[in-house]
Amino acid sequence: MYSERVMDHFNNPRNMGEVENYNAKGTVGNAKCGDIMQITMKIEDETIQDVKFKTFGCGAAVATSSIATEMVMGKPVEEALRLTNSAVVEALEGLPPVKIHCSVLAEEAIKAAIEDYRSRAPG
Amino acid sequence: MFVYCDNAATTPLCKQALEAMMPWLETGYGNASSIYKLAREAKRALEDARRTAADCLGVAAEELYFTSGGTESDNWALKGACELGGDARRHIVISAVEHHAVVNTAEYLQKKGYSLSEAPVNASGTVKPDALRSVLRPGTAIVSVISANNEIGTVQPIAELARTVKEFDKEILFHTDAVQAAGHIPLDVTPDVDMFSLSAHKFGGPKGFGALYIKSGVKLPPLLHGGGHERGRRSSTENVAGAAGLAAALEYMTGNREAFAEKAAALRDKLIGGILAAVPYCRVTGHRERRLPGTASFIFAAVEGESLVLQLDTMGVAGSSGSACASASLDPSHVLLAIGLPHEVAHGSLRLTVSHANTDKEMDHVIQSVKTAVERCRSMSPLWNAAESCPVEGFLRFYE
Ligand code: FES
């Protein structure tokens, strides 16, 4: 039921873990099935220098978090904020319909992390 | 190495069943309801199969009706009983740990205006006679309690529960979904049991074939109308190969039942012992003793079941999970909730169902794989405290 792309990210998750000395952290949960995703980032000069994820959820949730970190790594914060779940799904070569909600979580976790960074930043 | 540990989902077709089926797929293709020789031979094979299966089950051949499987049998039993109950009996009772074939049929009938009650289970997943009695009513049409649960393997005291129902009101029909039990453990077919369902592919027979036992004297109306097959009660051209396969598989399993059950239980116990020893924050679900010989079911803290099943797949182990994420509806298993697990704990469920065909060496591989898979899932999990090797707070109490 999952594409090869999804299985690749599931079996070899990129950027899994927690960024040391992160200055941005977003944890979001999903009311649908109860999964939880955590994104940590090191942001410098409005650019995402490092990003890592941790996910408690299904194969699709793990794969979307993994690919989403790749998609925002090294990107300016403004650009990362424009990441949509449909872009994530497309990058994964599709998800089963019942699993689309898992990809929303990745988008939300990234936004939550950036919001957290903004709330910490002086001024 | 590939180890199949999902025998509760389906079993491979056994050699005996395949051999019994082949003639009726190749040269013996006649329609069993026609009158020429080719057809008469098919009819004879069908009735031979019915007799063999009935003997294995300890019922009369005339009481066994072939169907397309467990789901149809469950639908027939519940819908038929409600129809039979007429206006006087418009109440249905099911247990809290039924298969979806019973749950969704009962809920469909509820939408049609029947009232529905659920008999609760205790933490082991067992329905107690008192708990069942408390939900019975004068207008109850049918009570349906699963013989052995498909997720946690708990075996119900069917004879006792059926007696409880009949003592309350002998006109209430008692049905049991014996899909997981048939062929694996002796069925409690007492005179108090009016109907039971079974499915061939759960004990080495073909998929898409099963049976409903209807005690003689119970006038269950048909579910399928048509050409009047199965003595007018279940129309559809007879699946002779299916019947031959069901009978051969059931005969094989029944003839070896004790040896097979003993072997499966030994493997299951090795699996349970090995996993509990290898993986911290893990618990067995279901009744410790009164459980199916091949069923080992667990919950792991801070792990999501679908991910766990996928991890195991990469290591060549086939299992399943009752996690919300693993279900098409995104609801956690009602069985795991019924035994008192909160949603987030039910998330970490894993079911491994072995058979006599598995080996000791395979179990070593499975134990090692589960350990590695759980570790991988936990290393990714925000609910796992890696520094202290325990779940983050709030989860601990379920694993003590
Ligand atoms: S995380 Fe639950 S379905 Fe994807």
Short mmCIF file of C-alpha atoms and ligand atoms in Angstrom, two decimals:
data_model
loop_
_atom_site.label_atom_id
_atom_site.label_comp_id
_atom_site.label_asym_id
_atom_site.label_seq_id
_atom_site.Cartn_x
_atom_site.Cartn_y
_atom_site.Cartn_z
CA MET A 1 0.00 0.00 0.00
CA TYR A 2 2.98 2.36 0.44
CA SER A 3 5.14 3.61 -2.44
CA GLU A 4 8.79 2.64 -2.61
CA ARG A 5 9.71 6.20 -1.75
CA VAL A 6 7.71 5.95 1.47
CA MET A 7 9.31 2.64 2.37
CA ASP A 8 12.75 4.06 1.64
CA HIS A 9 12.20 6.95 4.06
CA PHE A 10 10.64 4.61 6.58
CA ASN A 11 13.51 2.16 6.45
CA ASN A 12 16.24 4.81 6.26
CA PRO A 13 14.83 7.81 8.04
CA ARG A 14 16.81 11.02 7.36
CA ASN A 15 17.53 13.45 10.15
CA MET A 16 16.02 11.38 12.90
CA GLY A 17 16.60 12.47 16.49
CA GLU A 18 16.93 15.78 18.27
CA VAL A 19 19.15 18.70 17.25
CA GLU A 20 21.70 19.52 19.92
CA ASN A 21 21.27 23.03 21.28
CA TYR A 22 18.15 23.55 19.22
CA ASN A 23 16.52 26.95 19.33
CA ALA A 24 13.25 25.85 17.80
CA LYS A 25 11.03 23.01 18.86
CA GLY A 26 7.54 22.09 17.72
CA THR A 27 5.51 19.17 18.99
CA VAL A 28 2.13 18.52 17.43
CA GLY A 29 -0.43 15.78 17.89
CA ASN A 30 -3.06 14.43 15.65
CA ALA A 31 -6.61 14.11 16.86
CA LYS A 32 -7.43 11.56 14.17
CA CYS A 33 -5.37 8.65 15.36
CA GLY A 34 -3.30 10.07 18.21
CA ASP A 35 0.14 10.27 16.63
CA ILE A 36 2.76 12.75 17.82
CA MET A 37 5.51 14.48 15.89
CA GLN A 38 8.38 16.54 17.21
CA ILE A 39 10.64 18.77 15.13
CA THR A 40 13.75 20.48 16.52
CA MET A 41 15.80 23.03 14.60
CA LYS A 42 18.89 25.14 14.83
CA ILE A 43 18.04 28.42 13.12
CA GLU A 44 20.69 31.02 12.40
CA ASP A 45 20.37 34.13 10.28
CA GLU A 46 16.78 33.20 9.50
CA THR A 47 18.05 29.99 7.92
CA ILE A 48 17.45 26.42 9.08
CA GLN A 49 20.98 25.18 9.75
CA ASP A 50 19.88 21.84 11.14
CA VAL A 51 16.60 20.03 11.61
CA LYS A 52 15.65 16.68 13.11
CA PHE A 53 12.44 14.80 13.81
CA LYS A 54 10.97 12.27 16.19
CA THR A 55 7.68 10.60 15.40
CA PHE A 56 5.27 8.34 17.21
CA GLY A 57 3.02 7.20 14.41
CA CYS A 58 2.54 5.02 11.38
CA GLY A 59 4.88 4.34 8.47
CA ALA A 60 3.45 7.32 6.56
CA ALA A 61 4.01 9.61 9.53
CA VAL A 62 7.65 8.54 9.83
CA ALA A 63 8.24 8.91 6.09
CA THR A 64 6.57 12.33 5.86
CA SER A 65 8.57 13.66 8.80
CA SER A 66 11.76 12.31 7.30
CA ILE A 67 11.22 13.82 3.85
CA ALA A 68 9.92 17.09 5.29
CA THR A 69 13.18 17.61 7.19
CA GLU A 70 15.06 17.11 3.92
CA MET A 71 12.83 19.62 2.19
CA VAL A 72 13.48 22.41 4.70
CA MET A 73 17.10 21.69 5.58
CA GLY A 74 19.29 24.71 4.76
CA LYS A 75 16.27 26.72 3.65
CA PRO A 76 15.34 30.22 4.78
CA VAL A 77 12.65 30.20 7.43
CA GLU A 78 10.26 32.06 5.13
CA GLU A 79 10.54 29.35 2.53
CA ALA A 80 10.08 26.58 5.06
CA LEU A 81 6.87 28.20 6.20
CA ARG A 82 5.50 27.76 2.70
CA LEU A 83 5.96 23.96 2.78
CA THR A 84 2.58 22.32 2.30
CA ASN A 85 1.46 18.81 3.04
CA SER A 86 0.61 18.28 -0.61
CA ALA A 87 4.19 19.05 -1.56
CA VAL A 88 5.31 16.47 0.99
CA VAL A 89 2.87 13.88 -0.37
CA GLU A 90 4.02 14.57 -3.90
CA ALA A 91 7.65 14.18 -2.92
CA LEU A 92 6.77 10.78 -1.49
CA GLU A 93 5.09 9.75 -4.74
CA GLY A 94 1.71 9.68 -3.09
CA LEU A 95 0.12 8.28 0.06
CA PRO A 96 -2.96 6.12 0.54
CA PRO A 97 -6.01 8.40 1.11
CA VAL A 98 -6.39 7.27 4.72
CA LYS A 99 -2.81 8.41 5.38
CA ILE A 100 -3.02 11.97 4.05
CA HIS A 101 -3.71 13.35 7.52
CA CYS A 102 -0.31 12.07 8.67
CA SER A 103 1.41 14.40 6.20
CA VAL A 104 -0.45 17.39 7.60
CA LEU A 105 1.35 16.75 10.84
CA ALA A 106 4.77 17.30 9.26
CA GLU A 107 3.72 20.66 7.90
CA GLU A 108 2.26 21.64 11.27
CA ALA A 109 5.29 20.51 13.24
CA ILE A 110 7.62 22.60 11.09
CA LYS A 111 5.38 25.65 11.50
CA ALA A 112 5.14 25.05 15.25
CA ALA A 113 8.94 24.87 15.52
CA ILE A 114 9.39 28.12 13.63
CA GLU A 115 6.72 29.80 15.74
CA ASP A 116 8.58 28.62 18.83
CA TYR A 117 11.78 30.12 17.45
CA ARG A 118 10.06 33.42 16.80
CA SER A 119 8.62 33.52 20.29
CA ARG A 120 12.11 33.02 21.73
CA ALA A 121 13.95 35.45 19.49
CA PRO A 122 14.56 38.81 21.14
CA GLY A 123 12.56 41.68 19.68
CA MET B 1 14.49 -15.99 6.91
CA PHE B 2 10.75 -15.41 6.55
CA VAL B 3 8.56 -16.31 9.51
CA TYR B 4 4.81 -16.23 9.13
CA CYS B 5 3.24 -15.23 12.45
CA ASP B 6 -0.17 -14.08 11.27
CA ASN B 7 -2.16 -17.31 11.32
CA ALA B 8 -5.13 -15.55 12.88
CA ALA B 9 -5.39 -13.48 9.69
CA THR B 10 -5.23 -16.52 7.47
CA THR B 11 -3.44 -19.85 7.21
CA PRO B 12 -1.74 -21.44 4.21
CA LEU B 13 -3.86 -24.03 2.44
CA CYS B 14 -2.83 -27.44 3.76
CA LYS B 15 -1.79 -30.18 1.37
CA GLN B 16 -4.76 -32.34 2.37
CA ALA B 17 -7.20 -29.58 1.46
CA LEU B 18 -5.54 -28.84 -1.86
CA GLU B 19 -5.62 -32.52 -2.85
CA ALA B 20 -9.25 -32.85 -1.84
CA MET B 21 -10.20 -29.77 -3.85
CA MET B 22 -8.37 -30.44 -7.12
CA PRO B 23 -10.74 -33.05 -8.63
CA TRP B 24 -13.69 -30.66 -8.26
CA LEU B 25 -11.83 -27.85 -9.93
CA GLU B 26 -10.55 -29.94 -12.83
CA THR B 27 -12.69 -32.79 -14.12
CA GLY B 28 -15.49 -32.77 -11.57
CA TYR B 29 -16.84 -29.36 -12.47
CA GLY B 30 -20.50 -30.38 -12.64
CA ASN B 31 -23.20 -28.27 -11.03
CA ALA B 32 -24.16 -30.24 -7.93
CA SER B 33 -27.82 -29.37 -8.44
CA SER B 34 -28.07 -30.86 -11.93
CA ILE B 35 -29.18 -34.45 -12.51
CA TYR B 36 -26.64 -36.15 -14.79
CA LYS B 37 -23.77 -38.28 -13.57
CA LEU B 38 -21.14 -35.52 -13.54
CA ALA B 39 -23.44 -33.49 -11.31
CA ARG B 40 -24.40 -36.39 -9.08
CA GLU B 41 -20.75 -37.05 -8.35
CA ALA B 42 -20.29 -33.44 -7.33
CA LYS B 43 -23.37 -33.63 -5.13
CA ARG B 44 -22.04 -36.77 -3.47
CA ALA B 45 -18.70 -35.06 -2.78
CA LEU B 46 -20.55 -32.10 -1.29
CA GLU B 47 -22.55 -34.28 1.07
CA ASP B 48 -19.50 -36.36 1.97
CA ALA B 49 -17.72 -33.14 2.89
CA ARG B 50 -20.68 -32.01 4.98
CA ARG B 51 -20.72 -35.33 6.85
CA THR B 52 -16.98 -35.29 7.49
CA ALA B 53 -17.05 -31.71 8.74
CA ALA B 54 -20.11 -32.35 10.91
CA ASP B 55 -18.42 -35.39 12.47
CA CYS B 56 -15.35 -33.32 13.31
CA LEU B 57 -17.55 -30.70 14.94
CA GLY B 58 -19.78 -33.15 16.77
CA VAL B 59 -22.99 -32.01 15.06
CA ALA B 60 -25.42 -33.60 12.60
CA ALA B 61 -24.73 -33.12 8.89
CA GLU B 62 -28.21 -31.64 8.38
CA GLU B 63 -27.33 -28.90 10.84
CA LEU B 64 -24.34 -27.63 8.87
CA TYR B 65 -24.90 -25.07 6.09
CA PHE B 66 -22.09 -24.04 3.81
CA THR B 67 -21.53 -20.31 3.28
CA SER B 68 -18.95 -18.00 1.76
CA GLY B 69 -17.15 -17.63 5.09
CA GLY B 70 -17.26 -16.30 8.61
CA THR B 71 -18.61 -12.88 7.69
CA GLU B 72 -21.61 -14.29 5.84
CA SER B 73 -22.28 -16.79 8.62
CA ASP B 74 -22.26 -14.04 11.25
CA ASN B 75 -24.50 -11.81 9.12
CA TRP B 76 -26.91 -14.66 8.56
CA ALA B 77 -27.10 -15.61 12.23
CA LEU B 78 -27.77 -12.09 13.48
CA LYS B 79 -30.05 -10.83 10.72
CA GLY B 80 -31.93 -14.13 10.60
CA ALA B 81 -32.43 -14.20 14.36
CA CYS B 82 -33.80 -10.68 14.34
CA GLU B 83 -36.22 -11.54 11.57
CA LEU B 84 -37.27 -14.65 13.44
CA GLY B 85 -37.77 -12.64 16.61
CA GLY B 86 -40.53 -10.60 14.99
CA ASP B 87 -42.03 -7.64 16.82
CA ALA B 88 -41.74 -9.24 20.23
CA ARG B 89 -37.95 -9.54 20.16
CA ARG B 90 -36.11 -6.49 19.00
CA HIS B 91 -33.06 -6.55 21.24
CA ILE B 92 -29.57 -7.81 20.40
CA VAL B 93 -26.74 -8.63 22.80
CA ILE B 94 -23.12 -8.97 21.74
CA SER B 95 -19.94 -9.07 23.79
CA ALA B 96 -17.49 -6.18 23.86
CA VAL B 97 -14.85 -8.26 22.07
CA GLU B 98 -16.63 -9.42 18.93
CA HIS B 99 -15.15 -9.51 15.46
CA HIS B 100 -16.21 -6.68 13.12
CA ALA B 101 -18.43 -9.12 11.23
CA VAL B 102 -20.63 -9.29 14.33
CA VAL B 103 -20.12 -5.72 15.59
CA ASN B 104 -20.94 -4.05 12.29
CA THR B 105 -23.90 -6.34 11.59
CA ALA B 106 -25.31 -5.58 15.04
CA GLU B 107 -24.78 -1.86 14.52
CA TYR B 108 -26.49 -2.07 11.13
CA LEU B 109 -29.49 -3.72 12.81
CA GLN B 110 -29.42 -1.04 15.47
CA LYS B 111 -29.78 1.59 12.73
CA LYS B 112 -32.77 -0.39 11.49
CA GLY B 113 -34.44 0.07 14.85
CA TYR B 114 -33.25 -2.84 17.00
CA SER B 115 -31.76 -2.03 20.36
CA LEU B 116 -28.26 -3.24 21.08
CA SER B 117 -26.49 -4.02 24.34
CA GLU B 118 -22.91 -5.00 24.92
CA ALA B 119 -21.83 -7.51 27.55
CA PRO B 120 -18.63 -6.11 29.09
CA VAL B 121 -15.45 -8.11 29.56
CA ASN B 122 -12.91 -8.07 32.38
CA ALA B 123 -9.24 -7.17 31.97
CA SER B 124 -8.44 -10.60 30.51
CA GLY B 125 -11.14 -10.13 27.88
CA THR B 126 -13.47 -12.71 29.43
CA VAL B 127 -17.27 -12.34 29.52
CA LYS B 128 -18.53 -13.34 32.96
CA PRO B 129 -21.98 -15.01 33.15
CA ASP B 130 -23.21 -12.34 35.59
CA ALA B 131 -22.14 -9.57 33.26
CA LEU B 132 -23.98 -11.25 30.42
CA ARG B 133 -27.11 -11.85 32.49
CA SER B 134 -27.25 -8.18 33.47
CA VAL B 135 -27.80 -7.08 29.85
CA LEU B 136 -30.43 -9.70 28.91
CA ARG B 137 -34.04 -8.54 28.52
CA PRO B 138 -37.38 -10.26 28.03
CA GLY B 139 -37.34 -9.08 24.40
CA THR B 140 -33.82 -10.22 23.54
CA ALA B 141 -33.75 -11.97 20.15
CA ILE B 142 -30.14 -13.11 20.00
CA VAL B 143 -26.95 -13.20 22.03
CA SER B 144 -23.67 -13.50 20.17
CA VAL B 145 -20.39 -14.14 21.99
CA ILE B 146 -17.16 -14.96 20.19
CA SER B 147 -15.67 -18.36 21.11
CA ALA B 148 -12.08 -17.14 21.05
CA ASN B 149 -11.04 -13.60 20.34
CA ASN B 150 -9.07 -12.86 17.19
CA GLU B 151 -6.87 -10.14 18.67
CA ILE B 152 -5.95 -11.28 22.16
CA GLY B 153 -6.84 -14.97 21.91
CA THR B 154 -8.97 -15.13 25.05
CA VAL B 155 -11.26 -18.18 25.04
CA GLN B 156 -14.78 -17.63 26.41
CA PRO B 157 -16.68 -20.05 28.66
CA ILE B 158 -19.25 -20.61 25.90
CA ALA B 159 -21.12 -23.51 27.52
CA GLU B 160 -21.60 -21.53 30.70
CA LEU B 161 -22.63 -18.35 28.87
CA ALA B 162 -25.10 -20.20 26.67
CA ARG B 163 -26.61 -21.84 29.74
CA THR B 164 -26.95 -18.45 31.41
CA VAL B 165 -28.89 -17.18 28.42
CA LYS B 166 -31.20 -20.21 28.26
CA GLU B 167 -31.86 -20.07 31.99
CA PHE B 168 -32.97 -16.49 31.57
CA ASP B 169 -35.19 -17.24 28.56
CA LYS B 170 -34.92 -20.36 26.47
CA GLU B 171 -36.37 -18.63 23.41
CA ILE B 172 -33.35 -16.35 23.05
CA LEU B 173 -31.05 -17.67 20.33
CA PHE B 174 -27.40 -18.12 21.28
CA HIS B 175 -24.79 -17.73 18.56
CA THR B 176 -21.03 -17.93 18.77
CA ASP B 177 -18.48 -16.81 16.21
CA ALA B 178 -16.13 -19.79 16.34
CA VAL B 179 -13.99 -18.62 13.44
CA GLN B 180 -10.74 -18.52 15.43
CA ALA B 181 -11.59 -21.53 17.57
CA ALA B 182 -12.75 -24.14 15.05
CA GLY B 183 -10.09 -26.68 14.23
CA HIS B 184 -7.80 -25.37 16.97
CA ILE B 185 -9.64 -26.05 20.21
CA PRO B 186 -12.65 -28.25 21.00
CA LEU B 187 -15.90 -26.31 20.52
CA ASP B 188 -18.41 -26.13 23.34
CA VAL B 189 -21.33 -27.36 21.25
CA THR B 190 -23.87 -27.95 24.00
CA PRO B 191 -27.61 -28.06 23.30
CA ASP B 192 -27.75 -24.45 24.54
CA VAL B 193 -25.78 -23.27 21.52
CA ASP B 194 -28.13 -22.60 18.60
CA MET B 195 -25.66 -21.43 15.98
CA PHE B 196 -21.95 -21.09 15.36
CA SER B 197 -19.92 -19.66 12.49
CA LEU B 198 -16.70 -20.93 11.04
CA SER B 199 -14.36 -20.05 8.20
CA ALA B 200 -12.23 -22.58 6.31
CA HIS B 201 -9.15 -20.43 5.74
CA LYS B 202 -8.48 -20.06 9.45
CA PHE B 203 -7.58 -23.74 9.76
CA GLY B 204 -5.81 -24.61 6.52
CA GLY B 205 -8.82 -24.60 4.19
CA PRO B 206 -9.57 -22.30 1.26
CA LYS B 207 -10.54 -18.62 1.50
CA GLY B 208 -14.10 -17.63 0.64
CA PHE B 209 -15.68 -20.67 2.24
CA GLY B 210 -17.22 -21.37 5.63
CA ALA B 211 -20.24 -22.71 7.40
CA LEU B 212 -23.00 -21.88 9.80
CA TYR B 213 -24.24 -24.51 12.21
CA ILE B 214 -27.97 -24.13 12.83
CA LYS B 215 -29.32 -26.45 15.49
CA SER B 216 -32.18 -28.57 14.21
CA GLY B 217 -35.46 -26.95 15.12
CA VAL B 218 -34.14 -23.39 14.81
CA LYS B 219 -36.07 -21.92 11.89
CA LEU B 220 -33.55 -19.35 10.78
CA PRO B 221 -34.81 -17.67 7.59
CA PRO B 222 -32.40 -17.46 4.66
CA LEU B 223 -30.08 -14.52 4.07
CA LEU B 224 -29.59 -15.29 0.37
CA HIS B 225 -32.55 -16.02 -1.85
CA GLY B 226 -32.29 -17.75 -5.19
CA GLY B 227 -32.27 -21.25 -6.53
CA GLY B 228 -33.01 -22.92 -3.21
CA HIS B 229 -29.65 -24.57 -2.56
CA GLU B 230 -28.68 -25.91 0.87
CA ARG B 231 -32.20 -27.21 1.41
CA GLY B 232 -33.69 -23.86 0.56
CA ARG B 233 -31.78 -21.97 3.20
CA ARG B 234 -28.76 -20.63 1.39
CA SER B 235 -29.01 -20.17 -2.33
CA SER B 236 -25.93 -20.10 -4.53
CA THR B 237 -24.45 -22.78 -6.76
CA GLU B 238 -22.62 -25.17 -4.46
CA ASN B 239 -18.87 -24.66 -4.11
CA VAL B 240 -17.93 -28.32 -4.10
CA ALA B 241 -14.18 -27.73 -4.10
CA GLY B 242 -14.58 -25.33 -1.19
CA ALA B 243 -16.56 -27.88 0.78
CA ALA B 244 -14.05 -30.63 0.05
CA GLY B 245 -11.22 -28.33 1.14
CA LEU B 246 -12.98 -27.28 4.34
CA ALA B 247 -13.72 -30.87 5.28
CA ALA B 248 -10.22 -32.15 4.54
CA ALA B 249 -8.57 -29.33 6.49
CA LEU B 250 -10.90 -29.75 9.43
CA GLU B 251 -10.37 -33.50 9.47
CA TYR B 252 -6.61 -33.03 9.40
CA MET B 253 -6.69 -30.46 12.20
CA THR B 254 -9.15 -32.41 14.34
CA GLY B 255 -7.23 -35.65 13.95
CA ASN B 256 -4.05 -33.96 15.17
CA ARG B 257 -5.60 -31.40 17.42
CA GLU B 258 -3.88 -32.25 20.66
CA ALA B 259 -0.44 -32.59 19.12
CA PHE B 260 -0.83 -29.41 17.07
CA ALA B 261 -2.20 -27.41 19.97
CA GLU B 262 0.60 -28.60 22.21
CA LYS B 263 3.24 -27.65 19.66
CA ALA B 264 1.70 -24.25 18.92
CA ALA B 265 1.31 -23.49 22.63
CA ALA B 266 4.94 -24.38 23.31
CA LEU B 267 6.08 -22.02 20.54
CA ARG B 268 3.70 -19.32 21.74
CA ASP B 269 4.99 -19.61 25.29
CA LYS B 270 8.56 -19.44 24.10
CA LEU B 271 7.70 -16.31 22.15
CA ILE B 272 5.95 -14.70 25.10
CA GLY B 273 8.72 -15.57 27.54
CA GLY B 274 11.44 -14.50 25.15
CA ILE B 275 9.87 -11.17 24.27
CA LEU B 276 8.99 -10.27 27.86
CA ALA B 277 12.59 -10.99 28.84
CA ALA B 278 14.14 -9.12 25.91
CA VAL B 279 11.98 -6.01 25.77
CA PRO B 280 11.38 -3.67 28.70
CA TYR B 281 8.00 -1.95 29.13
CA CYS B 282 6.04 -4.65 27.40
CA ARG B 283 2.94 -6.53 28.49
CA VAL B 284 0.93 -9.52 27.32
CA THR B 285 -2.75 -8.90 26.59
CA GLY B 286 -5.54 -11.44 27.01
CA HIS B 287 -6.06 -14.31 29.41
CA ARG B 288 -2.87 -16.04 30.57
CA GLU B 289 -4.18 -19.61 30.42
CA ARG B 290 -7.52 -19.58 28.67
CA ARG B 291 -6.15 -18.43 25.34
CA LEU B 292 -5.81 -19.87 21.84
CA PRO B 293 -2.76 -22.13 21.55
CA GLY B 294 -1.13 -20.01 18.84
CA THR B 295 -1.92 -16.47 19.93
CA ALA B 296 0.69 -14.20 21.52
CA SER B 297 -0.42 -10.58 21.88
CA PHE B 298 1.50 -7.69 23.37
CA ILE B 299 1.58 -4.00 23.96
CA PHE B 300 4.84 -2.04 23.89
CA ALA B 301 5.15 1.37 25.47
CA ALA B 302 5.92 4.39 23.28
CA VAL B 303 5.68 2.36 20.08
CA GLU B 304 3.08 2.64 17.33
CA GLY B 305 1.89 -0.71 16.02
CA GLU B 306 1.80 -0.10 12.29
CA SER B 307 5.40 1.10 12.33
CA LEU B 308 6.32 -1.93 14.39
CA VAL B 309 4.67 -4.30 11.91
CA LEU B 310 6.51 -2.60 9.02
CA GLN B 311 9.82 -2.84 10.89
CA LEU B 312 9.21 -6.53 11.49
CA ASP B 313 8.36 -6.98 7.82
CA THR B 314 11.80 -5.71 6.85
CA MET B 315 13.25 -8.43 9.09
CA GLY B 316 11.08 -11.12 7.52
CA VAL B 317 8.47 -11.44 10.25
CA ALA B 318 4.76 -11.15 9.39
CA GLY B 319 2.56 -9.99 12.27
CA SER B 320 -0.29 -7.54 12.84
CA SER B 321 -1.46 -4.74 15.10
CA GLY B 322 -4.68 -3.32 16.53
CA SER B 323 -3.25 0.21 16.49
CA ALA B 324 -5.49 3.03 15.26
CA CYS B 325 -2.97 3.80 12.54
CA ALA B 326 -3.13 0.21 11.30
CA SER B 327 -6.90 0.26 10.85
CA ALA B 328 -8.76 1.63 7.86
CA SER B 329 -11.06 3.61 10.15
CA LEU B 330 -8.18 5.08 12.22
CA ASP B 331 -9.95 3.85 15.35
CA PRO B 332 -7.99 1.85 17.88
CA SER B 333 -9.13 -1.74 18.34
CA HIS B 334 -12.38 -1.92 20.31
CA VAL B 335 -11.10 -5.14 21.84
CA LEU B 336 -8.05 -3.46 23.36
CA LEU B 337 -10.20 -0.59 24.64
CA ALA B 338 -12.70 -3.10 26.09
CA ILE B 339 -9.99 -4.75 28.22
CA GLY B 340 -9.26 -1.35 29.70
CA LEU B 341 -6.33 -0.04 27.69
CA PRO B 342 -6.35 3.67 26.91
CA HIS B 343 -6.12 4.68 23.26
CA GLU B 344 -2.44 5.65 23.46
CA VAL B 345 -1.51 2.30 24.98
CA ALA B 346 -3.58 0.34 22.44
CA HIS B 347 -1.40 2.10 19.86
CA GLY B 348 1.50 -0.15 20.80
CA SER B 349 -0.20 -3.48 20.17
CA LEU B 350 1.32 -6.40 18.31
CA ARG B 351 -0.28 -9.77 17.58
CA LEU B 352 1.85 -12.74 16.63
CA THR B 353 -0.09 -15.91 15.85
CA VAL B 354 1.91 -19.08 15.35
CA SER B 355 0.91 -22.57 14.29
CA HIS B 356 2.19 -26.11 14.62
CA ALA B 357 4.06 -25.51 11.37
CA ASN B 358 6.40 -22.94 12.95
CA THR B 359 9.70 -23.99 14.48
CA ASP B 360 11.72 -23.29 17.56
CA LYS B 361 14.46 -21.66 15.53
CA GLU B 362 11.95 -19.35 13.92
CA MET B 363 10.86 -18.18 17.35
CA ASP B 364 14.45 -17.20 18.18
CA HIS B 365 14.49 -15.09 15.04
CA VAL B 366 11.14 -13.51 15.90
CA ILE B 367 12.20 -12.65 19.46
CA GLN B 368 15.39 -11.03 18.19
CA SER B 369 13.49 -9.18 15.47
CA VAL B 370 10.86 -7.85 17.87
CA LYS B 371 13.60 -6.61 20.18
CA THR B 372 15.36 -4.77 17.33
CA ALA B 373 12.11 -3.44 15.83
CA VAL B 374 10.90 -2.07 19.16
CA GLU B 375 14.27 -0.44 19.75
CA ARG B 376 14.15 1.21 16.32
CA CYS B 377 10.62 2.49 16.87
CA ARG B 378 11.53 3.80 20.30
CA SER B 379 14.64 5.55 19.04
CA MET B 380 12.28 7.56 16.81
CA SER B 381 9.57 8.07 19.39
CA PRO B 382 9.01 11.37 21.19
CA LEU B 383 7.26 9.30 23.87
CA TRP B 384 10.43 7.40 24.72
CA ASN B 385 12.97 8.84 27.10
CA ALA B 386 16.22 7.58 25.57
CA ALA B 387 18.42 8.94 28.33
CA GLU B 388 16.66 6.93 30.99
CA SER B 389 15.46 4.07 28.80
CA CYS B 390 11.84 4.38 29.81
CA PRO B 391 8.66 5.86 28.43
CA VAL B 392 8.11 9.56 29.08
CA GLU B 393 5.97 10.18 32.11
CA GLY B 394 2.34 9.24 32.12
CA PHE B 395 2.88 5.94 30.35
CA LEU B 396 4.73 3.99 32.98
CA ARG B 397 1.85 2.66 35.03
CA PHE B 398 0.52 0.38 32.30
CA TYR B 399 3.68 -1.63 32.14
CA GLU B 400 4.38 -2.25 35.78
S1 FES C 1 0.18 8.32 12.31
FE1 FES C 1 -1.70 7.35 12.65
S2 FES C 1 -2.32 6.86 10.67
FE2 FES C 1 -0.46 7.85 10.33
#
